[in-house]
Amino acid sequence: MKQISTFNTKKDRTSLLFYMIFIIGGIGAGAFLSGKSQLSASVWINQQLFTRTFSMRDSLNTLVSLLLYLGAAFLTGLFAFGRPCGLALLVYRGIGIGVSAGLMYVMYGRGAVVPVIITFLPRAASAAFIAAVSIRESARNSRSILAFCMNRYDSGENSISFKLYCLRYIVLFIFSIFISAADGAVLYLYGSVCR
């Protein structure tokens, strides 16, 4: 219990807003890239957030995208200098959101407003939230490892156990599954209404 109570230290109180700034910067870059058809068509750039058919398969793609991202974020937290990699992952996630939104406008024109609001914005907001939380946890763990390597680790002030780190990511994985299921339900309902 002591580990949980001492997890949030004065040194580790970085706001989610700090991490969201990197995502917003990535969204701007992604919106710019969406006009470049060769780049935006790549699944590695749009990160499977783009919806073309409003089907359950898109929900599965969302889940795969979220889980792959969480896996990468988890790994960056296992290294002393993982924080810069985590911030780069945030920009990457933002680029995917920006490219996907831009592709919907390129594909549907003015008619993209309703699909973007109903199907894309909830998916993008949840993906951004999960990205920011996961990188915050990754940065905290990475900072603890760096402090330990530099002999500045204070177990009373900066204690985090690997079990707690894993538990937080398990919660994020479960949250991702719920988000993907809800996303699938919204896509199914929207696809049924639009037919």
XYZ file of N, CA, C and O in Angstrom:
780
model
N 0.802 -1.189 0.000
C 0.000 0.000 0.000
C 0.852 1.263 0.000
O 0.476 2.262 -0.547
N 2.006 1.180 0.644
C 2.871 2.334 0.714
C 3.326 2.766 -0.674
O 3.447 3.946 -0.966
N 3.559 1.780 -1.560
C 4.012 2.114 -2.901
C 2.965 2.928 -3.650
O 3.290 3.843 -4.368
N 1.699 2.588 -3.471
C 0.646 3.318 -4.161
C 0.534 4.732 -3.605
O 0.392 5.688 -4.336
N 0.640 4.866 -2.284
C 0.480 6.187 -1.685
C 1.643 7.114 -2.008
O 1.481 8.320 -2.031
N 2.809 6.572 -2.260
C 3.959 7.434 -2.553
C 4.232 7.548 -4.045
O 5.222 8.139 -4.435
N 3.347 7.010 -4.866
C 3.605 7.028 -6.307
C 3.590 8.451 -6.874
O 4.443 8.832 -7.640
N 2.587 9.243 -6.496
C 2.482 10.597 -7.015
C 3.327 11.533 -6.163
O 2.892 12.030 -5.146
N 4.541 11.768 -6.577
C 5.435 12.617 -5.815
C 5.440 14.010 -6.403
O 4.889 14.273 -7.455
N 6.112 14.907 -5.714
C 6.196 16.277 -6.193
C 6.925 16.350 -7.530
O 6.648 17.193 -8.350
N 7.869 15.457 -7.739
C 8.638 15.471 -8.984
C 7.821 14.918 -10.161
O 8.164 15.167 -11.293
N 6.786 14.135 -9.867
C 6.053 13.433 -10.917
C 4.680 14.021 -11.206
O 3.812 13.323 -11.673
N 4.465 15.267 -10.951
C 3.132 15.834 -11.136
C 2.997 16.549 -12.475
O 2.481 17.653 -12.533
N 3.446 15.936 -13.505
C 3.297 16.511 -14.837
C 1.858 16.338 -15.278
O 1.303 15.249 -15.227
N 1.264 17.406 -15.708
C -0.139 17.418 -16.097
C -0.357 16.685 -17.421
O 0.527 16.636 -18.275
N -1.574 16.159 -17.586
C -1.930 15.551 -18.869
C -1.925 16.600 -19.976
O -1.694 16.266 -21.141
N -2.168 17.856 -19.616
C -2.154 18.931 -20.607
C -0.795 19.024 -21.296
O -0.717 19.245 -22.505
N 0.275 18.828 -20.539
C 1.620 18.845 -21.121
C 1.731 17.811 -22.232
O 2.260 18.093 -23.313
N 1.213 16.618 -21.990
C 1.300 15.547 -22.987
C 0.327 15.779 -24.151
O 0.623 15.432 -25.293
N -0.821 16.392 -23.856
C -1.784 16.676 -24.915
C -1.241 17.706 -25.911
O -1.613 17.683 -27.085
N -0.362 18.582 -25.463
C 0.239 19.574 -26.366
C 0.998 18.876 -27.494
O 0.926 19.284 -28.659
N 1.684 17.793 -27.172
C 2.411 17.042 -28.205
C 1.438 16.376 -29.181
O 1.704 16.308 -30.379
N 0.321 15.890 -28.670
C -0.685 15.282 -29.551
C -1.280 16.334 -30.468
O -1.448 16.103 -31.677
N -1.590 17.503 -29.930
C -2.175 18.574 -30.743
C -1.197 19.016 -31.837
O -1.602 19.239 -32.986
N 0.080 19.106 -31.492
C 1.086 19.417 -32.514
C 1.116 18.366 -33.609
O 1.216 18.685 -34.800
N 1.002 17.093 -33.212
C 0.962 16.010 -34.191
C -0.283 16.066 -35.058
O -0.227 15.767 -36.257
N -1.414 16.465 -34.470
C -2.654 16.578 -35.249
C -2.490 17.626 -36.348
O -2.909 17.414 -37.489
N -1.860 18.749 -35.990
C -1.615 19.780 -37.002
C -0.736 19.264 -38.133
O -1.023 19.485 -39.312
N 0.326 18.545 -37.783
C 1.210 17.973 -38.808
C 0.464 16.926 -39.632
O 0.626 16.857 -40.855
N -0.367 16.122 -38.973
C -1.128 15.096 -39.688
C -2.150 15.682 -40.641
O -2.354 15.157 -41.742
N -2.798 16.776 -40.239
C -3.763 17.427 -41.127
C -3.061 17.936 -42.383
O -3.601 17.855 -43.490
N -1.838 18.439 -42.207
C -1.054 18.884 -43.349
C -0.689 17.708 -44.247
O -0.747 17.795 -45.468
N -0.307 16.579 -43.626
C 0.102 15.402 -44.400
C -1.060 14.719 -45.109
O -0.837 13.951 -46.042
N -2.290 14.953 -44.657
C -3.427 14.237 -45.255
C -3.618 14.588 -46.724
O -4.221 13.831 -47.467
N -3.086 15.730 -47.160
C -3.149 16.086 -48.575
C -2.159 15.314 -49.422
O -2.280 15.247 -50.634
N -1.171 14.712 -48.792
C -0.176 13.910 -49.506
C -0.676 12.473 -49.574
O -0.534 11.709 -48.638
N -1.297 12.102 -50.657
C -2.004 10.828 -50.751
C -1.102 9.617 -50.537
O -1.530 8.618 -49.979
N 0.158 9.699 -50.971
C 1.030 8.536 -50.811
C 1.308 8.259 -49.342
O 1.359 7.114 -48.916
N 1.501 9.319 -48.554
C 1.773 9.137 -47.131
C 0.525 8.749 -46.358
O 0.545 7.848 -45.530
N -0.579 9.434 -46.628
C -1.782 9.223 -45.833
C -2.421 7.868 -46.086
O -3.174 7.373 -45.252
N -2.124 7.241 -47.220
C -2.695 5.923 -47.499
C -2.043 4.831 -46.665
O -2.606 3.753 -46.486
N -0.866 5.101 -46.125
C -0.147 4.093 -45.348
C -0.816 3.862 -44.000
O -1.137 4.807 -43.283
N -0.996 2.605 -43.649
C -1.596 2.267 -42.364
C -0.678 2.673 -41.214
O -1.127 2.922 -40.097
N 0.612 2.803 -41.490
C 1.550 3.233 -40.448
C 1.431 4.716 -40.167
O 1.802 5.188 -39.100
N 0.920 5.475 -41.138
C 0.737 6.912 -40.928
C -0.636 7.190 -40.321
O -0.761 7.870 -39.315
N -1.709 6.649 -40.934
C -3.041 6.953 -40.401
C -3.430 6.052 -39.228
O -4.454 6.266 -38.597
N -2.624 5.046 -38.914
C -2.735 4.227 -37.709
C -4.097 3.556 -37.544
O -4.580 3.343 -36.447
N -4.758 3.243 -38.637
C -6.026 2.517 -38.630
C -7.138 3.262 -37.892
O -8.083 2.665 -37.405
N -7.028 4.572 -37.807
C -8.088 5.358 -37.187
C -9.096 5.847 -38.219
O -10.178 6.293 -37.871
N -8.736 5.754 -39.491
C -9.604 6.214 -40.571
C -10.717 5.199 -40.819
O -10.478 4.006 -40.925
N -11.947 5.676 -40.905
C -13.099 4.809 -41.135
C -13.601 4.984 -42.553
O -13.937 6.082 -42.963
N -13.665 3.896 -43.288
C -14.143 3.962 -44.658
C -15.527 3.333 -44.811
O -16.361 3.814 -45.549
N -15.783 2.264 -44.067
C -17.010 1.503 -44.303
C -17.988 1.486 -43.140
O -19.073 0.972 -43.274
N -17.633 2.023 -41.981
C -18.479 2.010 -40.792
C -18.903 0.593 -40.427
O -20.068 0.287 -40.250
N -17.923 -0.301 -40.337
C -18.208 -1.699 -40.037
C -17.533 -2.112 -38.731
O -16.722 -1.384 -38.174
N -17.871 -3.318 -38.275
C -17.270 -3.856 -37.057
C -15.770 -4.106 -37.251
O -15.017 -4.103 -36.294
N -15.372 -4.319 -38.470
C -13.951 -4.519 -38.737
C -13.149 -3.281 -38.347
O -12.028 -3.372 -37.870
N -13.750 -2.099 -38.543
C -13.083 -0.866 -38.140
C -12.885 -0.806 -36.636
O -11.899 -0.265 -36.146
N -13.833 -1.386 -35.898
C -13.695 -1.443 -34.443
C -12.509 -2.319 -34.056
O -11.745 -1.989 -33.146
N -12.344 -3.429 -34.735
C -11.205 -4.305 -34.475
C -9.894 -3.603 -34.831
O -8.900 -3.720 -34.108
N -9.903 -2.842 -35.923
C -8.714 -2.069 -36.292
C -8.370 -1.040 -35.218
O -7.200 -0.817 -34.923
N -9.393 -0.425 -34.640
C -9.170 0.534 -33.556
C -8.521 -0.155 -32.371
O -7.563 0.362 -31.777
N -9.025 -1.337 -32.026
C -8.466 -2.081 -30.898
C -7.006 -2.444 -31.156
O -6.152 -2.261 -30.288
N -6.712 -2.937 -32.340
C -5.331 -3.304 -32.681
C -4.423 -2.081 -32.594
O -3.324 -2.140 -32.032
N -4.895 -0.955 -33.119
C -4.112 0.269 -33.078
C -3.839 0.715 -31.641
O -2.712 1.077 -31.297
N -4.865 0.677 -30.794
C -4.695 1.075 -29.393
C -3.739 0.137 -28.658
O -2.875 0.581 -27.898
N -3.877 -1.167 -28.885
C -3.025 -2.121 -28.177
C -1.575 -2.048 -28.629
O -0.654 -2.158 -27.810
N -1.355 -1.851 -29.924
C 0.014 -1.685 -30.405
C 0.656 -0.432 -29.817
O 1.820 -0.440 -29.409
N -0.122 0.629 -29.754
C 0.391 1.867 -29.179
C 0.719 1.680 -27.698
O 1.779 2.110 -27.230
N -0.183 1.039 -26.960
C 0.074 0.805 -25.541
C 1.301 -0.070 -25.323
O 2.070 0.153 -24.386
N 1.483 -1.057 -26.178
C 2.671 -1.904 -26.073
C 3.950 -1.106 -26.268
O 4.920 -1.262 -25.518
N 3.946 -0.212 -27.252
C 5.125 0.627 -27.491
C 5.357 1.588 -26.324
O 6.495 1.792 -25.885
N 4.278 2.169 -25.797
C 4.403 3.088 -24.659
C 4.932 2.351 -23.428
O 5.776 2.872 -22.695
N 4.444 1.132 -23.211
C 4.905 0.324 -22.081
C 6.410 0.077 -22.181
O 7.143 0.222 -21.202
N 6.878 -0.257 -23.373
C 8.301 -0.533 -23.567
C 9.168 0.703 -23.344
O 10.268 0.597 -22.803
N 8.687 1.882 -23.736
C 9.506 3.087 -23.535
C 9.690 3.392 -22.049
O 10.700 3.978 -21.666
N 8.745 2.966 -21.223
C 8.867 3.192 -19.791
C 9.864 2.282 -19.111
O 10.185 2.470 -17.939
N 10.387 1.303 -19.824
C 11.346 0.369 -19.249
C 12.797 0.804 -19.462
O 13.716 0.079 -19.098
N 12.983 1.988 -20.038
C 14.322 2.488 -20.311
C 14.546 3.806 -19.585
O 13.622 4.601 -19.427
N 15.773 4.049 -19.191
C 16.102 5.272 -18.454
C 15.821 6.521 -19.277
O 15.383 7.533 -18.745
N 16.078 6.463 -20.568
C 15.842 7.622 -21.426
C 14.620 7.395 -22.322
O 14.614 7.757 -23.493
N 13.583 6.817 -21.750
C 12.376 6.520 -22.509
C 11.447 7.696 -22.707
O 10.590 7.662 -23.579
N 11.615 8.754 -21.911
C 10.681 9.879 -22.017
C 10.697 10.542 -23.401
O 9.633 10.804 -23.961
N 11.857 10.838 -24.006
C 11.831 11.423 -25.351
C 11.141 10.510 -26.374
O 10.426 10.986 -27.256
N 11.342 9.209 -26.232
C 10.663 8.264 -27.138
C 9.151 8.324 -26.920
O 8.374 8.262 -27.872
N 8.743 8.450 -25.662
C 7.320 8.561 -25.355
C 6.712 9.821 -25.947
O 5.606 9.787 -26.498
N 7.424 10.926 -25.857
C 6.928 12.170 -26.436
C 6.839 12.059 -27.961
O 5.908 12.583 -28.575
N 7.795 11.356 -28.562
C 7.735 11.125 -30.009
C 6.521 10.261 -30.356
O 5.859 10.488 -31.380
N 6.197 9.302 -29.498
C 5.001 8.483 -29.713
C 3.732 9.330 -29.657
O 2.775 9.080 -30.398
N 3.709 10.320 -28.778
C 2.540 11.210 -28.701
C 2.367 11.991 -29.996
O 1.250 12.124 -30.505
N 3.476 12.507 -30.519
C 3.401 13.239 -31.787
C 2.930 12.297 -32.891
O 2.091 12.661 -33.724
N 3.437 11.078 -32.868
C 3.033 10.073 -33.864
C 1.533 9.792 -33.784
O 0.849 9.716 -34.805
N 1.001 9.657 -32.560
C -0.437 9.418 -32.401
C -1.232 10.610 -32.926
O -2.247 10.463 -33.593
N -0.744 11.817 -32.639
C -1.407 13.014 -33.145
C -1.411 13.071 -34.664
O -2.404 13.456 -35.279
N -0.294 12.674 -35.265
C -0.234 12.639 -36.736
C -1.286 11.685 -37.282
O -1.980 11.993 -38.252
N -1.445 10.525 -36.651
C -2.461 9.573 -37.091
C -3.863 10.146 -37.001
O -4.685 9.960 -37.907
N -4.151 10.861 -35.933
C -5.472 11.475 -35.775
C -5.687 12.550 -36.841
O -6.741 12.606 -37.480
N -4.680 13.400 -37.058
C -4.801 14.462 -38.055
C -4.958 13.927 -39.474
O -5.794 14.408 -40.238
N -4.171 12.916 -39.802
C -4.263 12.316 -41.141
C -5.625 11.658 -41.339
O -6.263 11.814 -42.389
N -6.093 10.941 -40.342
C -7.379 10.248 -40.464
C -8.536 11.224 -40.619
O -9.434 11.012 -41.436
N -8.524 12.306 -39.842
C -9.580 13.318 -39.980
C -9.518 13.969 -41.356
O -10.548 14.159 -42.012
N -8.305 14.288 -41.807
C -8.150 14.871 -43.130
C -8.628 13.945 -44.234
O -9.263 14.378 -45.195
N -8.349 12.645 -44.087
C -8.805 11.671 -45.098
C -10.328 11.607 -45.165
O -10.893 11.453 -46.243
N -10.979 11.729 -44.026
C -12.444 11.700 -44.051
C -12.995 12.902 -44.808
O -13.957 12.785 -45.567
N -12.357 14.068 -44.630
C -12.811 15.256 -45.361
C -12.472 15.150 -46.846
O -13.255 15.590 -47.686
N -11.325 14.550 -47.167
C -10.970 14.354 -48.576
C -11.959 13.387 -49.230
O -12.406 13.604 -50.353
N -12.329 12.340 -48.524
C -13.199 11.315 -49.092
C -14.662 11.749 -49.178
O -15.329 11.494 -50.173
N -15.166 12.424 -48.139
C -16.593 12.737 -48.080
C -16.910 14.205 -48.343
O -18.074 14.578 -48.432
N -15.896 15.037 -48.434
C -16.134 16.458 -48.684
C -16.918 17.096 -47.542
O -16.669 16.831 -46.375
N -17.898 17.941 -47.898
C -18.702 18.609 -46.876
C -19.550 17.628 -46.085
O -19.948 17.903 -44.963
N -19.836 16.503 -46.679
C -20.637 15.492 -45.992
C -19.877 14.785 -44.879
O -20.422 13.918 -44.211
N -18.615 15.156 -44.677
C -17.807 14.499 -43.638
C -18.093 15.021 -42.243
O -17.701 14.397 -41.262
N -18.785 16.144 -42.128
C -18.983 16.754 -40.811
C -19.708 15.806 -39.864
O -19.252 15.559 -38.743
N -20.814 15.237 -40.292
C -21.587 14.336 -39.415
C -20.817 13.051 -39.114
O -20.706 12.665 -37.940
N -20.242 12.364 -40.129
C -19.459 11.167 -39.789
C -18.276 11.455 -38.865
O -17.973 10.661 -37.981
N -17.629 12.608 -39.050
C -16.498 12.943 -38.192
C -16.973 13.146 -36.757
O -16.373 12.635 -35.807
N -18.061 13.875 -36.577
C -18.560 14.142 -35.221
C -19.050 12.866 -34.549
O -18.750 12.613 -33.381
N -19.778 12.032 -35.284
C -20.394 10.847 -34.665
C -19.417 9.684 -34.534
O -19.375 9.020 -33.494
N -18.632 9.432 -35.556
C -17.790 8.231 -35.534
C -16.322 8.501 -35.223
O -15.673 7.684 -34.576
N -15.796 9.635 -35.687
C -14.354 9.839 -35.555
C -13.944 10.562 -34.288
O -12.964 10.182 -33.644
N -14.658 11.616 -33.909
C -14.252 12.392 -32.737
C -14.206 11.572 -31.455
O -13.238 11.686 -30.699
N -15.206 10.735 -31.164
C -15.083 9.919 -29.947
C -13.870 8.983 -29.995
O -13.172 8.803 -28.998
N -13.615 8.399 -31.154
C -12.470 7.501 -31.319
C -11.159 8.273 -31.148
O -10.253 7.832 -30.436
N -11.074 9.428 -31.770
C -9.849 10.231 -31.683
C -9.622 10.745 -30.265
O -8.497 10.717 -29.766
N -10.682 11.199 -29.601
C -10.541 11.714 -28.236
C -10.097 10.608 -27.282
O -9.223 10.816 -26.434
N -10.688 9.427 -27.425
C -10.296 8.322 -26.537
C -8.876 7.859 -26.840
O -8.112 7.552 -25.922
N -8.494 7.833 -28.117
C -7.124 7.448 -28.470
C -6.125 8.464 -27.924
O -5.062 8.095 -27.421
N -6.464 9.752 -27.988
C -5.572 10.790 -27.461
C -5.461 10.691 -25.945
O -4.373 10.827 -25.381
N -6.585 10.434 -25.278
C -6.572 10.323 -23.815
C -5.719 9.136 -23.369
O -4.877 9.251 -22.482
N -5.940 7.985 -23.996
C -5.162 6.796 -23.642
C -3.681 7.026 -23.931
O -2.811 6.632 -23.150
N -3.389 7.687 -25.047
C -1.987 7.976 -25.388
C -1.346 8.857 -24.319
O -0.235 8.578 -23.860
N -2.035 9.915 -23.912
C -1.469 10.836 -22.922
C -1.261 10.151 -21.574
O -0.208 10.304 -20.948
N -2.244 9.371 -21.124
C -2.115 8.691 -19.832
C -0.995 7.654 -19.879
O -0.186 7.547 -18.952
N -0.938 6.895 -20.964
C 0.085 5.848 -21.045
C 1.486 6.435 -21.083
O 2.401 5.916 -20.443
N 1.666 7.537 -21.794
C 2.996 8.146 -21.856
C 3.339 8.826 -20.535
O 4.499 8.831 -20.118
N 2.350 9.355 -19.841
C 2.633 9.917 -18.514
C 3.147 8.826 -17.575
O 4.128 9.011 -16.863
N 2.486 7.664 -17.593
C 2.943 6.551 -16.750
C 4.311 6.058 -17.184
O 5.166 5.743 -16.365
N 4.515 6.005 -18.486
C 5.808 5.577 -19.030
C 6.918 6.543 -18.607
O 8.002 6.120 -18.209
N 6.633 7.851 -18.677
C 7.629 8.857 -18.296
C 7.956 8.761 -16.810
O 9.114 8.905 -16.413
N 6.969 8.495 -15.986
C 7.208 8.353 -14.547
C 8.120 7.168 -14.258
O 9.062 7.272 -13.477
N 7.831 6.058 -14.898
C 8.657 4.873 -14.673
C 10.062 5.083 -15.221
O 11.046 4.708 -14.595
N 10.151 5.693 -16.375
C 11.442 5.970 -16.984
C 12.268 6.900 -16.091
O 13.472 6.705 -15.913
N 11.609 7.899 -15.511
C 12.301 8.828 -14.619
C 12.814 8.115 -13.372
O 13.910 8.389 -12.895
N 12.040 7.168 -12.857
C 12.481 6.394 -11.696
C 13.708 5.554 -12.032
O 14.644 5.457 -11.228
N 13.704 4.947 -13.209
C 14.844 4.135 -13.632
C 16.075 5.019 -13.810
O 17.188 4.661 -13.390
N 15.893 6.200 -14.409
C 17.012 7.124 -14.590
C 17.573 7.573 -13.236
O 18.789 7.626 -13.047
N 16.678 7.869 -12.290
C 17.125 8.279 -10.949
C 17.907 7.154 -10.278
O 18.921 7.387 -9.620
N 17.450 5.932 -10.454
C 18.154 4.784 -9.884
C 19.545 4.643 -10.514
O 20.526 4.393 -9.816
N 19.639 4.805 -11.827
C 20.924 4.672 -12.521
C 21.913 5.759 -12.115
O 23.124 5.541 -12.131
N 21.401 6.923 -11.739
C 22.271 8.037 -11.362
C 22.458 8.128 -9.843
O 22.943 9.133 -9.337
N 22.063 7.081 -9.124
C 22.167 7.028 -7.667
C 21.436 8.174 -6.981
O 21.849 8.660 -5.941
N 20.342 8.621 -7.577
C 19.512 9.667 -6.970
C 18.149 9.124 -6.585
O 17.223 9.876 -6.344
N 18.023 7.851 -6.574
C 16.733 7.210 -6.295
C 16.438 7.286 -4.805
O 17.232 6.858 -3.979
N 15.308 7.841 -4.457
C 14.866 7.933 -3.066
C 13.615 7.076 -2.931
O 12.557 7.439 -3.425
N 13.744 5.919 -2.296
C 12.626 4.978 -2.227
C 11.433 5.568 -1.491
O 10.304 5.210 -1.758
N 11.657 6.496 -0.591
C 10.541 7.094 0.119
C 9.834 8.147 -0.704
O 8.654 8.391 -0.535
N 10.552 8.785 -1.612
C 9.992 9.885 -2.365
C 9.512 9.479 -3.751
O 8.581 10.031 -4.284
N 10.153 8.522 -4.353
C 9.895 8.231 -5.760
C 9.683 6.735 -5.986
O 10.243 6.171 -6.891
N 8.891 6.120 -5.134
C 8.796 4.678 -5.245
C 7.685 4.267 -6.205
O 6.579 4.768 -6.143
N 8.039 3.409 -7.117
C 7.073 2.791 -8.023
C 7.536 1.363 -8.249
O 8.695 1.125 -8.520
N 6.638 0.454 -8.099
C 7.015 -0.938 -8.317
C 6.665 -1.335 -9.744
O 5.787 -0.738 -10.375
N 7.358 -2.339 -10.220
C 7.072 -2.833 -11.563
C 5.667 -3.420 -11.629
O 4.993 -3.290 -12.642
N 5.221 -4.021 -10.511
C 3.854 -4.569 -10.478
C 2.822 -3.466 -10.652
O 1.843 -3.631 -11.384
N 3.036 -2.348 -9.990
C 2.102 -1.226 -10.112
C 2.124 -0.667 -11.529
O 1.074 -0.334 -12.090
N 3.296 -0.587 -12.118
C 3.417 -0.118 -13.501
C 2.633 -1.036 -14.445
O 1.859 -0.568 -15.282
N 2.804 -2.330 -14.272
C 2.078 -3.299 -15.102
C 0.571 -3.211 -14.861
O -0.220 -3.288 -15.803
N 0.189 -3.038 -13.598
C -1.237 -2.943 -13.269
C -1.883 -1.750 -13.954
O -2.992 -1.854 -14.489
N -1.185 -0.633 -13.974
C -1.734 0.551 -14.635
C -1.914 0.315 -16.132
O -2.883 0.758 -16.732
N -0.986 -0.399 -16.745
C -1.129 -0.701 -18.174
C -2.219 -1.742 -18.426
O -2.895 -1.686 -19.450
N -2.407 -2.656 -17.518
C -3.516 -3.616 -17.657
C -4.843 -2.869 -17.648
O -5.748 -3.157 -18.443
N -4.971 -1.891 -16.755
C -6.191 -1.077 -16.713
C -6.374 -0.338 -18.038
O -7.484 -0.280 -18.577
N -5.290 0.195 -18.591
C -5.390 0.879 -19.882
C -5.762 -0.083 -21.012
O -6.523 0.274 -21.912
N -5.233 -1.305 -20.963
C -5.604 -2.314 -21.966
C -7.100 -2.636 -21.873
O -7.789 -2.704 -22.892
N -7.604 -2.816 -20.660
C -9.035 -3.113 -20.473
C -9.885 -1.939 -20.945
O -10.899 -2.111 -21.627
N -9.453 -0.729 -20.609
C -10.153 0.472 -21.046
C -10.178 0.539 -22.570
O -11.194 0.912 -23.165
N -9.092 0.156 -23.216
C -9.022 0.152 -24.682
C -10.016 -0.833 -25.282
O -10.637 -0.552 -26.317
N -10.183 -1.981 -24.644
C -11.144 -2.968 -25.132
C -12.564 -2.417 -25.047
O -13.362 -2.545 -25.984
N -12.885 -1.750 -23.931
C -14.214 -1.153 -23.791
C -14.446 -0.052 -24.820
O -15.526 0.052 -25.403
N -13.423 0.758 -25.048
C -13.541 1.829 -26.041
C -13.778 1.251 -27.427
O -14.613 1.733 -28.184
N -13.061 0.193 -27.767
C -13.221 -0.422 -29.085
C -14.606 -1.043 -29.243
O -15.207 -0.963 -30.312
N -15.114 -1.648 -28.167
C -16.468 -2.227 -28.221
C -17.506 -1.121 -28.411
O -18.430 -1.255 -29.225
N -17.359 -0.026 -27.675
C -18.288 1.102 -27.824
C -18.176 1.703 -29.211
O -19.185 2.063 -29.836
N -16.946 1.790 -29.723
C -16.726 2.310 -31.061
C -17.406 1.427 -32.099
O -18.031 1.920 -33.032
N -17.306 0.110 -31.915
C -17.973 -0.813 -32.833
C -19.476 -0.646 -32.804
O -20.133 -0.690 -33.855
N -20.040 -0.440 -31.613
C -21.491 -0.245 -31.502
C -21.919 1.036 -32.218
O -22.923 1.059 -32.942
N -21.149 2.107 -32.031
C -21.477 3.375 -32.695
C -21.369 3.230 -34.202
O -22.237 3.696 -34.950
N -20.311 2.572 -34.680
C -20.148 2.373 -36.120
C -21.278 1.526 -36.698
O -21.784 1.805 -37.791
N -21.678 0.490 -35.961
C -22.767 -0.369 -36.436
C -24.076 0.412 -36.531
O -24.784 0.334 -37.534
N -24.370 1.173 -35.488
C -25.620 1.972 -35.500
C -25.582 3.026 -36.595
O -26.569 3.231 -37.301
N -24.450 3.686 -36.729
C -24.348 4.722 -37.764
C -24.457 4.104 -39.166
O -25.119 4.643 -40.043
N -23.795 2.951 -39.350
C -23.884 2.270 -40.651
C -25.296 1.806 -40.953
O -25.732 1.859 -42.106
N -26.040 1.372 -39.925
C -27.422 0.922 -40.123
C -28.321 2.086 -40.502
O -29.191 1.962 -41.365
N -28.123 3.225 -39.870
C -28.960 4.406 -40.141
C -28.660 4.969 -41.525
O -29.563 5.411 -42.237
N -27.398 4.917 -41.938
C -26.995 5.538 -43.219
C -27.323 4.681 -44.418
O -27.235 5.142 -45.536
N -27.685 3.427 -44.223
C -27.974 2.568 -45.388
C -29.330 2.874 -45.978
O -30.257 3.250 -45.368
